[in-house]
Coordinates of C-alpha atoms in Angstrom, one line a residue:
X19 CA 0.0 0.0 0.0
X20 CA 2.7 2.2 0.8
X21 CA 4.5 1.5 -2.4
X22 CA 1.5 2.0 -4.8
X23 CA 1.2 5.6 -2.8
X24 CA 4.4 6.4 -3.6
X25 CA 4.2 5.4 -7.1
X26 CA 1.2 7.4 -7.2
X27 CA 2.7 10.3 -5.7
X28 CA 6.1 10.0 -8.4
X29 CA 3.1 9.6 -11.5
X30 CA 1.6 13.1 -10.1
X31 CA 5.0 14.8 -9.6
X32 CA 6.0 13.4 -13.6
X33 CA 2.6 14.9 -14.6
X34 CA 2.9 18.2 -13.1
X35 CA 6.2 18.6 -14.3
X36 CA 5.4 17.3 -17.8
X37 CA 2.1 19.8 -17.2
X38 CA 5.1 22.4 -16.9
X39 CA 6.9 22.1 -19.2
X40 CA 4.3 22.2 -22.1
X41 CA 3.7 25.0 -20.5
X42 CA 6.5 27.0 -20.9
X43 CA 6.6 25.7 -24.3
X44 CA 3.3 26.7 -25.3
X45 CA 3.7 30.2 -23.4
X46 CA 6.5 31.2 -25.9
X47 CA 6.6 33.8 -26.7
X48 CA 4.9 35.8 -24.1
X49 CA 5.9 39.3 -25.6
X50 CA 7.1 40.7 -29.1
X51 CA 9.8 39.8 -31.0
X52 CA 12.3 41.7 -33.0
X53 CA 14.6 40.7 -35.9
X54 CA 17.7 42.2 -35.7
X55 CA 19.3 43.0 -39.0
X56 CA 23.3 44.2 -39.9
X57 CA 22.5 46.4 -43.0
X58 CA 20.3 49.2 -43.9
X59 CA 16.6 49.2 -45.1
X60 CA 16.0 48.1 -48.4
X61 CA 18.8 45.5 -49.0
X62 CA 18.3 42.2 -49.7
X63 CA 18.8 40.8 -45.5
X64 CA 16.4 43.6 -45.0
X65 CA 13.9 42.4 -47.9
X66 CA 14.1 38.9 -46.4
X67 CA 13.4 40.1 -42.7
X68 CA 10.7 41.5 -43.6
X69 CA 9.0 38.7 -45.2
X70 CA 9.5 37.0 -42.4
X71 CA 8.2 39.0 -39.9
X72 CA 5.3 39.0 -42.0
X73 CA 5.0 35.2 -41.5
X74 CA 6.3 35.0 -38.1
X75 CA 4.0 37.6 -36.6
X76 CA 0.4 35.4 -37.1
X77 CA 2.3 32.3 -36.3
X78 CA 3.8 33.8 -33.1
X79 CA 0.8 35.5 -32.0
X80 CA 3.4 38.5 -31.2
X81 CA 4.4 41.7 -33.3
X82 CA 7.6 40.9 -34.7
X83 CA 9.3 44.2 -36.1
X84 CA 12.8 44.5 -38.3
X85 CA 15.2 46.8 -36.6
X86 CA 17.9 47.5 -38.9
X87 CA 21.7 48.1 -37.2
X88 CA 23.9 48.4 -40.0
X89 CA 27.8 48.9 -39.9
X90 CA 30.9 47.0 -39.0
X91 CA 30.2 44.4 -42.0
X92 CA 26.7 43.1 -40.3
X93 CA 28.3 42.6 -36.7
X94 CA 26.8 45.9 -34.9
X95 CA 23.2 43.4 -35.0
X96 CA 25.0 40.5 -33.9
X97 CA 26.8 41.9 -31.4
X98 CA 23.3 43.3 -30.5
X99 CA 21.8 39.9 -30.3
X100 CA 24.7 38.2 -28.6
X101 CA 24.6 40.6 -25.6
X102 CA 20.4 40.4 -25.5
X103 CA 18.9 38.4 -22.8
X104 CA 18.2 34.8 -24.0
X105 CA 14.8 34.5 -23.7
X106 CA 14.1 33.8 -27.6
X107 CA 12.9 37.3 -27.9
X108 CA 15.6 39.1 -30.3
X109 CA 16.3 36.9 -32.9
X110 CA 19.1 37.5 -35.7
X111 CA 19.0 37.4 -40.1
X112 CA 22.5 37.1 -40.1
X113 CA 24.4 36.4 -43.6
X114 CA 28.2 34.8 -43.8
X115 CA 29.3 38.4 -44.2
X116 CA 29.3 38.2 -40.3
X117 CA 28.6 34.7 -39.5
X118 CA 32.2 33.4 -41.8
X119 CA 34.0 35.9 -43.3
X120 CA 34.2 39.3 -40.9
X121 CA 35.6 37.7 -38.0
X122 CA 38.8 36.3 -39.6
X123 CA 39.4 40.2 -40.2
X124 CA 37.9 42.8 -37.9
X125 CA 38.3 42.5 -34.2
X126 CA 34.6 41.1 -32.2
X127 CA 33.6 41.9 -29.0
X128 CA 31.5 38.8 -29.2
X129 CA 32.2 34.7 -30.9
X130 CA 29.5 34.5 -33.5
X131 CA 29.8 30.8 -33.3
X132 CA 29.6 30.2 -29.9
X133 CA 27.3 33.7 -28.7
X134 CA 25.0 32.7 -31.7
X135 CA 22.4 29.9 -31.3
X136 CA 21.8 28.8 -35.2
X137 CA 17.5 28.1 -35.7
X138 CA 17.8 27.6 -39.4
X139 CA 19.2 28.4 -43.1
X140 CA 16.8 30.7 -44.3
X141 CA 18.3 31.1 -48.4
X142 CA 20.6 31.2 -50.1
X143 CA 21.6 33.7 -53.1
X144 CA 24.7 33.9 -56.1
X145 CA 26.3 37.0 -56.0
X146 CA 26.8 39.1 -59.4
X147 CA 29.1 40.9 -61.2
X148 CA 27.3 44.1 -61.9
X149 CA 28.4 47.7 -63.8
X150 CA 25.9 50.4 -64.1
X151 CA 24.0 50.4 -66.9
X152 CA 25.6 52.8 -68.6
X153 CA 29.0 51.5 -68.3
X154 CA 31.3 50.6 -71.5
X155 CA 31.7 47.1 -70.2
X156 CA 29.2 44.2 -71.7
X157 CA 31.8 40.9 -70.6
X158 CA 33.5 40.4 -68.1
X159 CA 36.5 40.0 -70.9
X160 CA 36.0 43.8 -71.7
X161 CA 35.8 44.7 -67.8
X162 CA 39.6 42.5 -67.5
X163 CA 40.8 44.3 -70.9
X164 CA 40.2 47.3 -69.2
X165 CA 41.7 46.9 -65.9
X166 CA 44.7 45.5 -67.6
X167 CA 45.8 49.0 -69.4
X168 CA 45.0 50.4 -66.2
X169 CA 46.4 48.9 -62.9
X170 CA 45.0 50.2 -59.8
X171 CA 42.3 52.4 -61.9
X172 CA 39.3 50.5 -61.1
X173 CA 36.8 50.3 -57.7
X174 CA 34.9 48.0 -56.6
X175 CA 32.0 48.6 -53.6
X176 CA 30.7 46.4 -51.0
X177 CA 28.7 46.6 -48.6
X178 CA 31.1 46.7 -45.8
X179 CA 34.6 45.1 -45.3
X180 CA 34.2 41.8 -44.6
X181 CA 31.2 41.3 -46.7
X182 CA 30.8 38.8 -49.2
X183 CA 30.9 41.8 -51.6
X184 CA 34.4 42.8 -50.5
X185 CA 35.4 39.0 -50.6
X186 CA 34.2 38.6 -54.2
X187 CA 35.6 41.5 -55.5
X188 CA 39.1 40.5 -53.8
X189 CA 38.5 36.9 -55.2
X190 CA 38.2 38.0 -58.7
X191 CA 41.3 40.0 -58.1
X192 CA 42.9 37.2 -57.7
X193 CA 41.8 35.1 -60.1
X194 CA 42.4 37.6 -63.0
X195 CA 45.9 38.6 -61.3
X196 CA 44.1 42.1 -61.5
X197 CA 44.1 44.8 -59.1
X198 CA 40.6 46.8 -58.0
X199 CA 40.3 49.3 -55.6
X200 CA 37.9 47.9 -52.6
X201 CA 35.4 50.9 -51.2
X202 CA 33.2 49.9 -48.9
X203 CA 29.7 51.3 -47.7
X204 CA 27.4 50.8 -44.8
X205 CA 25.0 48.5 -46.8
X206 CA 24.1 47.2 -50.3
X207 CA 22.0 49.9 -50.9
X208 CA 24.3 52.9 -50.9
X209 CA 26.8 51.3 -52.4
X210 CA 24.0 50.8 -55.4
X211 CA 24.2 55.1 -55.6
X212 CA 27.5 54.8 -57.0
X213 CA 27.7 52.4 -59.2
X214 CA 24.8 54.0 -60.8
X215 CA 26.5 57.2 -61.0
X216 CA 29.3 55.8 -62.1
X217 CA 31.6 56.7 -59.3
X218 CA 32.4 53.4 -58.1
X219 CA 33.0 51.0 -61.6
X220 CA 31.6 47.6 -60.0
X221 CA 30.0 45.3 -57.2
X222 CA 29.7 41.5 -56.2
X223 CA 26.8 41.9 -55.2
X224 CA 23.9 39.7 -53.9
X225 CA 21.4 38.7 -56.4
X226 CA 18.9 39.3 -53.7
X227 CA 19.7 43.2 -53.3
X228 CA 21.0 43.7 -56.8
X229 CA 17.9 41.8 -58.8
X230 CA 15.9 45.1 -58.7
X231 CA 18.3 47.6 -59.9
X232 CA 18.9 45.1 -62.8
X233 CA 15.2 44.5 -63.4
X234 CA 15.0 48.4 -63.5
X235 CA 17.6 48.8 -65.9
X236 CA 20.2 50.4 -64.2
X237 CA 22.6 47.4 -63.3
X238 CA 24.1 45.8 -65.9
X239 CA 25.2 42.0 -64.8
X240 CA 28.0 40.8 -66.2
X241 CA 28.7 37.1 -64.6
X242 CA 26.6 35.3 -61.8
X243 CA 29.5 34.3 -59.6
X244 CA 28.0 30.7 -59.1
X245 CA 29.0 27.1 -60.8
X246 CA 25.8 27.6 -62.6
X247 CA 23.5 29.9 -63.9
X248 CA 20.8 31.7 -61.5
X249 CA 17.3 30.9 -63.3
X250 CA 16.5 34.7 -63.0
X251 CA 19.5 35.7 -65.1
X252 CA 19.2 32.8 -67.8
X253 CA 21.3 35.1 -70.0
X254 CA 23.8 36.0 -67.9
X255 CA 27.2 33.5 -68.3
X256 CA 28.9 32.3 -65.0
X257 CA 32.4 33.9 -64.1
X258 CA 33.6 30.3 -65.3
X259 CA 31.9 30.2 -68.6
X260 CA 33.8 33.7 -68.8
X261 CA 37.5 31.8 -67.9
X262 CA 37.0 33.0 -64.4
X263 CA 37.9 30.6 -62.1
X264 CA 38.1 30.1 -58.4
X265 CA 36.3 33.1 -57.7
X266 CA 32.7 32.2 -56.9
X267 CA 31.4 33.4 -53.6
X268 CA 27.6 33.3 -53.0
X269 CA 25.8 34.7 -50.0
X270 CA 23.2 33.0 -47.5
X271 CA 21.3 34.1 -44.9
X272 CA 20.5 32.5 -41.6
X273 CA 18.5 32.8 -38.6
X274 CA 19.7 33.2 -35.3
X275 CA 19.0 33.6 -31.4
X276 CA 21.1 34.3 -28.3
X277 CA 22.9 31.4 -27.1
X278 CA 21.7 29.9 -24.0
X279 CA 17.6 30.6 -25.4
X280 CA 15.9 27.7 -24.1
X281 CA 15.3 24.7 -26.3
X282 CA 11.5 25.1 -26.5
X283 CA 11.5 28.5 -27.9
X284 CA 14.5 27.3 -30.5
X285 CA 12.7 24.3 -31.6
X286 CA 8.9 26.6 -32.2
X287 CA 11.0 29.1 -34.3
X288 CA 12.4 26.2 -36.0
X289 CA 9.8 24.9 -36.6
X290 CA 8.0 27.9 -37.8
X291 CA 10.9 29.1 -40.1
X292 CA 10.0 25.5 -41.7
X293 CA 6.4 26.1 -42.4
X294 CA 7.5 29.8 -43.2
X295 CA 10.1 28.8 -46.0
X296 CA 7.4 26.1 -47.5
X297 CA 5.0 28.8 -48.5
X298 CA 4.4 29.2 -52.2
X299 CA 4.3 32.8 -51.5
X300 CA 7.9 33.0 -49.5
X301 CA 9.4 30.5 -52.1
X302 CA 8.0 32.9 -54.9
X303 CA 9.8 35.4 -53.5
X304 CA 13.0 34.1 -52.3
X305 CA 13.6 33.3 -56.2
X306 CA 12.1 36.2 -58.0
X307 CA 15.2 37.7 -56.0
X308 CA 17.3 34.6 -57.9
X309 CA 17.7 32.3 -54.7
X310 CA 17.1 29.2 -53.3
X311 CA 14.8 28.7 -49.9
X312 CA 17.0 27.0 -47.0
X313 CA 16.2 23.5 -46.4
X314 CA 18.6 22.9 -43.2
X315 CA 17.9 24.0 -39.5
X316 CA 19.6 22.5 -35.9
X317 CA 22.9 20.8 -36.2
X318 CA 23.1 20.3 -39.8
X319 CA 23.0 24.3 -40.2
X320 CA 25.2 24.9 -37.4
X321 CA 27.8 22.5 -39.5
X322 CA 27.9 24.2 -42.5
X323 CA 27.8 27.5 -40.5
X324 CA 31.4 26.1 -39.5
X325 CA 32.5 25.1 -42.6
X326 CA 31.8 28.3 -44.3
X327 CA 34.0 29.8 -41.5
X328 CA 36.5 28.0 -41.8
X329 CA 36.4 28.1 -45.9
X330 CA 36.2 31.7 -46.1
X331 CA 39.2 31.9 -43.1
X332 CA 41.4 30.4 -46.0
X333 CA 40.6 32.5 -48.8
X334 CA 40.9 35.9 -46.4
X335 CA 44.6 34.6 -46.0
X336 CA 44.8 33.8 -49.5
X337 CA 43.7 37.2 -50.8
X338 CA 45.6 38.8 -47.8
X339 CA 42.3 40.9 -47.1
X340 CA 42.6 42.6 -44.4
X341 CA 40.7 45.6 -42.3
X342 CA 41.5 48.7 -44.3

């Protein structure tokens, strides 16, 4: 008798708890969420936040807002996000700008792979060789011609050093044995001033930031730096069709929390960046901006997050980039 009441009393403790715990599960998230992103409004990490706050926000029950913090090649927001409390509550569309590349050359004040809890590959996008519209150059042969007969006379912008940008442009530089000029900005979208103007002669830039300023007539693209064509630019050659090789650098995008969130909350974002990225809509407009939805989340993200470190750690010593 006394055993079965203490059974009894050990099933009621392993309910409550149980009880508890869906509890807390359910009760995330019990006040609005914000997406913290590196660059400035209108770029394509901003583009994508949006759309998913869009999604998010019904699904959550919560308001979830963008709030743009761009500078430092993307790692102002995930500084931001690192230092946040980790309740699940400030969440992070991080690309491999900060996530790979930045930290092999500026100084953090935070470990994006250990500070950083990965939720889930969001896309991924090609980057693109493109002049303004009203640039002499129509191949990437004419753009090499040129910087031949004139060493050291050529820009190239990015969207901060570190950036993918500033890694493609130095990639093609040494590829082609050529020598550009590197000028960053404090996003895509300023940088996209210049090169219309003319002031700056070309970018690497992300297919989803540069798509509508090519669209619009004022980009030109040259090469899709990608092993195959993006099915937005059908027309557009690769840098390797072009005899460009070893230069390809594409750009993803990722979602992140603060490490240390609790596993419930990680797990119902996961699982709603799933639903989110399965939506004819989202997918519609993931590659109208020529990428590919993400298809990894958990461990298998956080692994390729690694990788790309470590890949882009080796081609920042191999182009010698450093912080200028």
């Amino acid at each position: 008798m006394k055993l079965y009441s203490l059974a009894r009393a050990a099933g009621l403790a392993a309910a409550l708890l149980a009880a508890a715990s869906a509890g807390a599960q359910s009760a995330y998230p019990d006040k609005p969420l914000r997406i913290m992103v590196g660059a400035s409004p209108g770029g394509g990490t901003d583009i994508l936040a949006r759309v998913l706050a869009d999604k998010l926000s019904p699904a959550l029950k919560q308001p979830v807002v963008v709030e743009n913090r761009p500078g430092a090649s993307n790692t102002i927001a995930g500084e931001l996000t690192a230092r946040a409390p980790a309740d699940g509550a400030t969440l992070l569309l991080a690309t491999n700008t900060a996530q790979a590349v930045a930290p092999h050359i500026l100084k953090l004040k935070y470990d994006p792979l250990k500070d950083l809890q990965p939720v889930g590959l969001v896309a991924v996008m090609p980057n693109v060789l493109v002049v303004s519209a009203n640039s002499p150059y129509r191949s990437v042969r004419d753009l090499v011609t040129a910087m031949a007969m004139k060493p050291g006379g050529f820009k190239y912008a990015s969207s901060g050093i570190g950036s993918t940008q500033h890694v493609g442009g130095e990639a093609f530089n040494l590829a082609t044995g050529m020598k550009s000029i590197h000028v960053p900005y404090k996003g895509s979208s300023q940088a996209h001033v210049d090169i219309i103007s003319g002031e700056v002669d070309m970018m690497f830039d992300s297919t989803s930031s540069a798509m509508g300023q090519i669209r619009a007539g004022k980009f030109r693209a040259l090469a899709v730096s990608a092993p195959q064509r993006s099915p937005e630019l059908p027309d557009v050659p690769t840098l390797a069709e072009q005899g460009i090789k070893g230069a390809d650098v594409s750009t993803w995008y990722g979602l992140y929390v603060t490490a240390g969130t609790p596993r419930p909350a990680i797990e119902r974002l996961s699982a709603e960046l799933v639903r989110t990225l399965k939506l004819a809509d989202v997918q519609s407009r993931i590659k109208a901006l020529g990428g590919e939805p993400g298809t990894l989340t958990g461990e298998p993200f956080a692994a390729m997050n690694r990788q790309e470190f470590d890949h882009y750690g080796q081609l920042v010593r191999d182009a010698n980039i450093k912080a200028e």
